[in-house]
N, CA, C and O atoms as a GROMACS GRO file, in nm:
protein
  316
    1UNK      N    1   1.752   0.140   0.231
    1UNK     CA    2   1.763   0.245   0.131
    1UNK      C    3   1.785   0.377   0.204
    1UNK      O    4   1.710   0.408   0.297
    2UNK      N    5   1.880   0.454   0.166
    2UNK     CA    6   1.932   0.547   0.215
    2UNK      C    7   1.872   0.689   0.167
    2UNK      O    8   1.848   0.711   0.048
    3UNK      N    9   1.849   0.788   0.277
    3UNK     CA   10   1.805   0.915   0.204
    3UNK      C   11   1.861   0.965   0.060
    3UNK      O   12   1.793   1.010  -0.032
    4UNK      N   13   1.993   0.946   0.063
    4UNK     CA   14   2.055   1.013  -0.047
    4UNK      C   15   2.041   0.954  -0.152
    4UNK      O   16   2.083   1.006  -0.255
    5UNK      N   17   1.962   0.797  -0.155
    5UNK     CA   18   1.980   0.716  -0.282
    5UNK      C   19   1.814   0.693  -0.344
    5UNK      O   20   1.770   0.628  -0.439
    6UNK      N   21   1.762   0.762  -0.260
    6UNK     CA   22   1.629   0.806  -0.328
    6UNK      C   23   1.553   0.879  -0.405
    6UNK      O   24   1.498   0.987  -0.387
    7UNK      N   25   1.557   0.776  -0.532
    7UNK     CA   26   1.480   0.850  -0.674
    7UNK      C   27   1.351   0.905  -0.689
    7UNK      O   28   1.265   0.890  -0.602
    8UNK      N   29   1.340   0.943  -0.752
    8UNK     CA   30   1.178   1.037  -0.707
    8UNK      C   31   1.058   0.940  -0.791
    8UNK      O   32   0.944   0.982  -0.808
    9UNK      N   33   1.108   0.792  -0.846
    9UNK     CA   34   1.019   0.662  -0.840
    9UNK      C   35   1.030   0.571  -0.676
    9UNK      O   36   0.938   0.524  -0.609
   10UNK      N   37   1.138   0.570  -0.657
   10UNK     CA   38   1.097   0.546  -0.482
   10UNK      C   39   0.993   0.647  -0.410
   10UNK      O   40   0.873   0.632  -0.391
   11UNK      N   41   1.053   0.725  -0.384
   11UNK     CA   42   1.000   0.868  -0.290
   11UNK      C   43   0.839   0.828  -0.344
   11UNK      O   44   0.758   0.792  -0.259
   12UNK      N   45   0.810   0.834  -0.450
   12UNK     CA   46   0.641   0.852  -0.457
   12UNK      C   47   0.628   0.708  -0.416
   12UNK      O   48   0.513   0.710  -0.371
   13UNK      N   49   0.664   0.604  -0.403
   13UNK     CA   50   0.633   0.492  -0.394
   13UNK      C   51   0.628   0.487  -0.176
   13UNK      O   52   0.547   0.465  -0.086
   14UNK      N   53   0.761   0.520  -0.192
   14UNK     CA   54   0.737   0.512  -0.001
   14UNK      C   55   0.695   0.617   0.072
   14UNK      O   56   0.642   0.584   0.178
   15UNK      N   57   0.704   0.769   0.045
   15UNK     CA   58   0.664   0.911   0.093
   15UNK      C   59   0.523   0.894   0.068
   15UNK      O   60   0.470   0.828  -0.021
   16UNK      N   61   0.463   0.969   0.171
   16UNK     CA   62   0.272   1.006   0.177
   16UNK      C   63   0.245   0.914   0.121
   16UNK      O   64   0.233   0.948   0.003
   17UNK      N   65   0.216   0.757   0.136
   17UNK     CA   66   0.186   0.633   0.136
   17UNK      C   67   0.029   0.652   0.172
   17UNK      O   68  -0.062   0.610   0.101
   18UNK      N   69   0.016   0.716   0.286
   18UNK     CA   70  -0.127   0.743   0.335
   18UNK      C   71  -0.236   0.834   0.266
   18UNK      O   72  -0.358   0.816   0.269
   19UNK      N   73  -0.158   0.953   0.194
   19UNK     CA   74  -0.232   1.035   0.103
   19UNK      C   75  -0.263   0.976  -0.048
   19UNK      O   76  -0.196   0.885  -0.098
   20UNK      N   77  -0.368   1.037  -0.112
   20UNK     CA   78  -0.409   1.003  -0.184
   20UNK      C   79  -0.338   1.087  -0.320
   20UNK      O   80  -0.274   1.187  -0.286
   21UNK      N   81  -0.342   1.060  -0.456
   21UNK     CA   82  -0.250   1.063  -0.532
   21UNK      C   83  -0.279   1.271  -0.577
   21UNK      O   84  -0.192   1.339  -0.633
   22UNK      N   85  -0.398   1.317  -0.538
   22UNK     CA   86  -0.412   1.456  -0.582
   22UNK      C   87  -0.459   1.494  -0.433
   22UNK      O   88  -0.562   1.445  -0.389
   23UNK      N   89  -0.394   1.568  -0.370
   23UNK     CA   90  -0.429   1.637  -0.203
   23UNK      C   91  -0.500   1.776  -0.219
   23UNK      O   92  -0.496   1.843  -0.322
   24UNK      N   93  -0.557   1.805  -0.119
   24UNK     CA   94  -0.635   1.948  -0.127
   24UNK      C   95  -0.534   2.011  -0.021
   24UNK      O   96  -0.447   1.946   0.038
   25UNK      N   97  -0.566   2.190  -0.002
   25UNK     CA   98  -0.463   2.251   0.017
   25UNK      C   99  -0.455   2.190   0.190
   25UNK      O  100  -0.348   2.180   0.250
   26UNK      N  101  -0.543   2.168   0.229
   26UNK     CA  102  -0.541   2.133   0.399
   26UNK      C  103  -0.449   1.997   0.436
   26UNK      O  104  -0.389   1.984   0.542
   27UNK      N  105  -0.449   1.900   0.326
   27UNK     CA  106  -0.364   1.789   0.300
   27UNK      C  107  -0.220   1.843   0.339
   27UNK      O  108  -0.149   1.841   0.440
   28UNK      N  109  -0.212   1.890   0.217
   28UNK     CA  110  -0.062   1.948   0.152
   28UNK      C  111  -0.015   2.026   0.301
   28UNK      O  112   0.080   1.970   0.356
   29UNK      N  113  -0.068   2.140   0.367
   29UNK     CA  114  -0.030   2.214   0.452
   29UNK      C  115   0.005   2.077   0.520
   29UNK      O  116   0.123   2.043   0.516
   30UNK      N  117  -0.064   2.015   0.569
   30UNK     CA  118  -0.030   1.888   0.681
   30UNK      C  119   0.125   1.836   0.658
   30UNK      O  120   0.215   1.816   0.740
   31UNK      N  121   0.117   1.817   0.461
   31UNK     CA  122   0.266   1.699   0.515
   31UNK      C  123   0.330   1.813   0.547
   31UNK      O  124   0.391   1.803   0.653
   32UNK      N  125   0.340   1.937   0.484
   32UNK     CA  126   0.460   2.040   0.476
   32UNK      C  127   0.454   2.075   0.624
   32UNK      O  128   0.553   2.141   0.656
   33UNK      N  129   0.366   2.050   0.732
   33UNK     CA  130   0.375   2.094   0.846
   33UNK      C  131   0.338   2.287   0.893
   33UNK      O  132   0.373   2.357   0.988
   34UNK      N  133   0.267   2.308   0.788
   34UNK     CA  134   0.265   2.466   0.776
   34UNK      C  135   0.105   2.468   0.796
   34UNK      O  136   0.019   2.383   0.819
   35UNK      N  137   0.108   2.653   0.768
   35UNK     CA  138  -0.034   2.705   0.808
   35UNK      C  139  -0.086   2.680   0.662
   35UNK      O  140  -0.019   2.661   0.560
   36UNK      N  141  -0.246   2.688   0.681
   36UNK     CA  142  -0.322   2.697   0.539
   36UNK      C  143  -0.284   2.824   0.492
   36UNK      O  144  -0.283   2.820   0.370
   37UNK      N  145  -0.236   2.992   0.558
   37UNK     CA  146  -0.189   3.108   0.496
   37UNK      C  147  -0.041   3.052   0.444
   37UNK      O  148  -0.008   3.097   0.335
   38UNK      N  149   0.042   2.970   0.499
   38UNK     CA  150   0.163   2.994   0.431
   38UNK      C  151   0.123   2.872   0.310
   38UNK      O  152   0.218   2.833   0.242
   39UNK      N  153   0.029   2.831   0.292
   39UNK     CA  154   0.043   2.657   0.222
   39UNK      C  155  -0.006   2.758   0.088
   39UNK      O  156   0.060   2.749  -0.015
   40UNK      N  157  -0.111   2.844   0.094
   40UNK     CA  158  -0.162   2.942   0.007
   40UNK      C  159  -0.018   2.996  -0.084
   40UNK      O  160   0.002   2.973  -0.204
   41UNK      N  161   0.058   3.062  -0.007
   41UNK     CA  162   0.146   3.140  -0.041
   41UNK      C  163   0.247   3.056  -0.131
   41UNK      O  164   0.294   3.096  -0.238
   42UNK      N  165   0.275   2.912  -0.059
   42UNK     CA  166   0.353   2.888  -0.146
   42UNK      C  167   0.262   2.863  -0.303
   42UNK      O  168   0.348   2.840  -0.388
   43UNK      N  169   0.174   2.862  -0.343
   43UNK     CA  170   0.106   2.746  -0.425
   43UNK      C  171   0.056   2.974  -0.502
   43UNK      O  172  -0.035   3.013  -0.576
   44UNK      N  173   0.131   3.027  -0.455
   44UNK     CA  174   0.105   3.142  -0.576
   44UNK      C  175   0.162   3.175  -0.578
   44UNK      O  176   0.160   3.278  -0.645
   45UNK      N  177   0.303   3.134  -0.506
   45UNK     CA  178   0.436   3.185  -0.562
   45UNK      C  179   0.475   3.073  -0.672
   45UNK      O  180   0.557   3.090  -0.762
   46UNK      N  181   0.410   2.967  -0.651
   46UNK     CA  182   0.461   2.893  -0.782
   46UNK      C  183   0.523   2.801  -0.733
   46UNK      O  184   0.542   2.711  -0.815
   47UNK      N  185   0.574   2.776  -0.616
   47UNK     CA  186   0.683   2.696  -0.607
   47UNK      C  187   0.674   2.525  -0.585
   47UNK      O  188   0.762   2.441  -0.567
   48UNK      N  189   0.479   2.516  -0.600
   48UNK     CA  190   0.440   2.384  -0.595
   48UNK      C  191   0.339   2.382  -0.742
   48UNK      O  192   0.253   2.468  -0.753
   49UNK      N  193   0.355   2.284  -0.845
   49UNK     CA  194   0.277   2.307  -0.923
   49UNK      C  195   0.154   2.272  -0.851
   49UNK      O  196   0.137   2.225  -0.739
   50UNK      N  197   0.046   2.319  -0.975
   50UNK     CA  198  -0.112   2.278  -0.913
   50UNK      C  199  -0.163   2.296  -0.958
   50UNK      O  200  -0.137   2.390  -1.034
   51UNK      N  201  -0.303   2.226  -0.969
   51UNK     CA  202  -0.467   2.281  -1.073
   51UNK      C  203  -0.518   2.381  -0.991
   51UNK      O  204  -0.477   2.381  -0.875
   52UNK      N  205  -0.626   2.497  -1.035
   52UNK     CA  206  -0.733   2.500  -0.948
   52UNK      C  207  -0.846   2.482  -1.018
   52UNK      O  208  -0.861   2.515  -1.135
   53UNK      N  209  -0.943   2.416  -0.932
   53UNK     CA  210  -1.024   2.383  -1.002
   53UNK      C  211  -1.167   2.447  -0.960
   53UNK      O  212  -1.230   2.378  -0.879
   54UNK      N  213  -1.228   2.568  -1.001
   54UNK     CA  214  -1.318   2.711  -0.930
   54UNK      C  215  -1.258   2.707  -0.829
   54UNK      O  216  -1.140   2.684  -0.853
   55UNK      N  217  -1.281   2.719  -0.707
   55UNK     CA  218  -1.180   2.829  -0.596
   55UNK      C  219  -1.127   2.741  -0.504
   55UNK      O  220  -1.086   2.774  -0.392
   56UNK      N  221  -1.128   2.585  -0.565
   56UNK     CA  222  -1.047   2.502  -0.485
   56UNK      C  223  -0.908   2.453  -0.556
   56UNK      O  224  -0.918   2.401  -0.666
   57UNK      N  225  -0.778   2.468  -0.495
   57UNK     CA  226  -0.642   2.388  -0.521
   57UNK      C  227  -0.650   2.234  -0.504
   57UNK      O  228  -0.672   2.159  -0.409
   58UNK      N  229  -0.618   2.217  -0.653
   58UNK     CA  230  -0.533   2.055  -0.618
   58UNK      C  231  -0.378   2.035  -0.654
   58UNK      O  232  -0.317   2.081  -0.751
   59UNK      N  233  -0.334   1.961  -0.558
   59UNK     CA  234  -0.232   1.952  -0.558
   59UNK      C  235  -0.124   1.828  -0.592
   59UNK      O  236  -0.035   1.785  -0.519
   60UNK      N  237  -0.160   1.788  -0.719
   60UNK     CA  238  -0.048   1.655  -0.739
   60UNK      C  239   0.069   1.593  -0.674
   60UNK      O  240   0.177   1.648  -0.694
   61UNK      N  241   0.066   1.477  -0.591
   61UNK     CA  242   0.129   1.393  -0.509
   61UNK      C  243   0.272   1.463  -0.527
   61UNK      O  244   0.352   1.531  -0.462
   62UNK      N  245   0.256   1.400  -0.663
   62UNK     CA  246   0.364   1.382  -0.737
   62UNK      C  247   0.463   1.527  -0.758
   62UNK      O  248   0.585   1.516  -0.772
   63UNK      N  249   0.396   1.657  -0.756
   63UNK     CA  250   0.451   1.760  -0.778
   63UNK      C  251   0.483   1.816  -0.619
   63UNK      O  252   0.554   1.910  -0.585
   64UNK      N  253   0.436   1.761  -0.570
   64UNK     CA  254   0.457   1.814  -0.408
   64UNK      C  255   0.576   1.731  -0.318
   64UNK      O  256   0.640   1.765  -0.219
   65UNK      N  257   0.576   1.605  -0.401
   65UNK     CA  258   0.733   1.512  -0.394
   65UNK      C  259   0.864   1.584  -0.432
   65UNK      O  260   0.976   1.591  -0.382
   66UNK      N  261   0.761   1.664  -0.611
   66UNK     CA  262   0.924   1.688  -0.665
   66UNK      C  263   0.990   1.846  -0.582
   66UNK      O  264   1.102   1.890  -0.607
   67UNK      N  265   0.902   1.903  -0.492
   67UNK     CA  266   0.920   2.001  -0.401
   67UNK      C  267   0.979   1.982  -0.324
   67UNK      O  268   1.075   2.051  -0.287
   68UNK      N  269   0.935   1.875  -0.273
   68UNK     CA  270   1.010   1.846  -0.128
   68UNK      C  271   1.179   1.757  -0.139
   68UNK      O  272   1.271   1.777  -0.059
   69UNK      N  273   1.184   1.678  -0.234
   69UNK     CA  274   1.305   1.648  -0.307
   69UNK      C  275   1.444   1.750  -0.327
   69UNK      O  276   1.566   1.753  -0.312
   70UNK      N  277   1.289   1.856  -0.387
   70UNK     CA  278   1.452   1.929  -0.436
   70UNK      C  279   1.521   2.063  -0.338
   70UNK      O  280   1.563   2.174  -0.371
   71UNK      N  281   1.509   1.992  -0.197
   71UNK     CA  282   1.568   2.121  -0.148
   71UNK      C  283   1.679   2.032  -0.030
   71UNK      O  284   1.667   1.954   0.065
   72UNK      N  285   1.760   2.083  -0.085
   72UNK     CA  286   1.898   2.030   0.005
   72UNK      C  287   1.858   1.992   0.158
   72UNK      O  288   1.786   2.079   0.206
   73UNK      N  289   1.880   1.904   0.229
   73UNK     CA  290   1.881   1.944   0.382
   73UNK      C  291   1.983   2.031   0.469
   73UNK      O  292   2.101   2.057   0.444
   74UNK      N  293   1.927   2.058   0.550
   74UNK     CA  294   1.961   2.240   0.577
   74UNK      C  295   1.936   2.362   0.517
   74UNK      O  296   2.003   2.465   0.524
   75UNK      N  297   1.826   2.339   0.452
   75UNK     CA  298   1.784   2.472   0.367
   75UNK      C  299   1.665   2.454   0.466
   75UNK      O  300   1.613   2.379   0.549
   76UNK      N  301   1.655   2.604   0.386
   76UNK     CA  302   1.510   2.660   0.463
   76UNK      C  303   1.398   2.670   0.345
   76UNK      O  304   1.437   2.718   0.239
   77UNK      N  305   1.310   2.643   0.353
   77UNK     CA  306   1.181   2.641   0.276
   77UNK      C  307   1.103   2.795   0.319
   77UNK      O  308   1.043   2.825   0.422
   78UNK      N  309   1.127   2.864   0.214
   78UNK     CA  310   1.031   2.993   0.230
   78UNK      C  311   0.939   3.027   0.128
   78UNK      O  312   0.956   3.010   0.008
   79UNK      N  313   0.794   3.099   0.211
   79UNK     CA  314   0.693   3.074   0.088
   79UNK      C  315   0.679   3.203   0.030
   79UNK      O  316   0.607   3.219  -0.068
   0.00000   0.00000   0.00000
């Protein structure tokens, strides 16, 4: 199965296999490979949905798939 032919019912099925289906922000920074300040930033700019739940973020698998999906390769991800 080819990058380009991957539906976002694959992707949750084979992507973060190891994570659990709602990540906390220290998770999330991990897959994205970023700091906990930029993982913050993105998640109040909006650009990852999310609960908070009192002064902790959760972050749905599933909404952090449809993030990472939708950005062309060769783009740049800015938070």
């Amino acid at each position: 199965m080819g990058e380009e032919n991957l539906n976002p019912r694959d992707a949750y099925r084979v992507m973060l296999r190891d994570y659990p289906d709602v990540l906390n922000i220290d998770q999330m920074c991990e897959v994205l490979s970023v700091s906990t300040k930029t993982g913050y930033a993105i998640l109040k700019k909006g650009s990852v949905q999310h609960l908070k739940v009192g002064r902790s973020y959760r972050i749905p698998k599933a909404h952090l798939l449809t993030y990472l999906i939708g950005f062309a390769p060769g783009h740049t991800i800015r938070a």
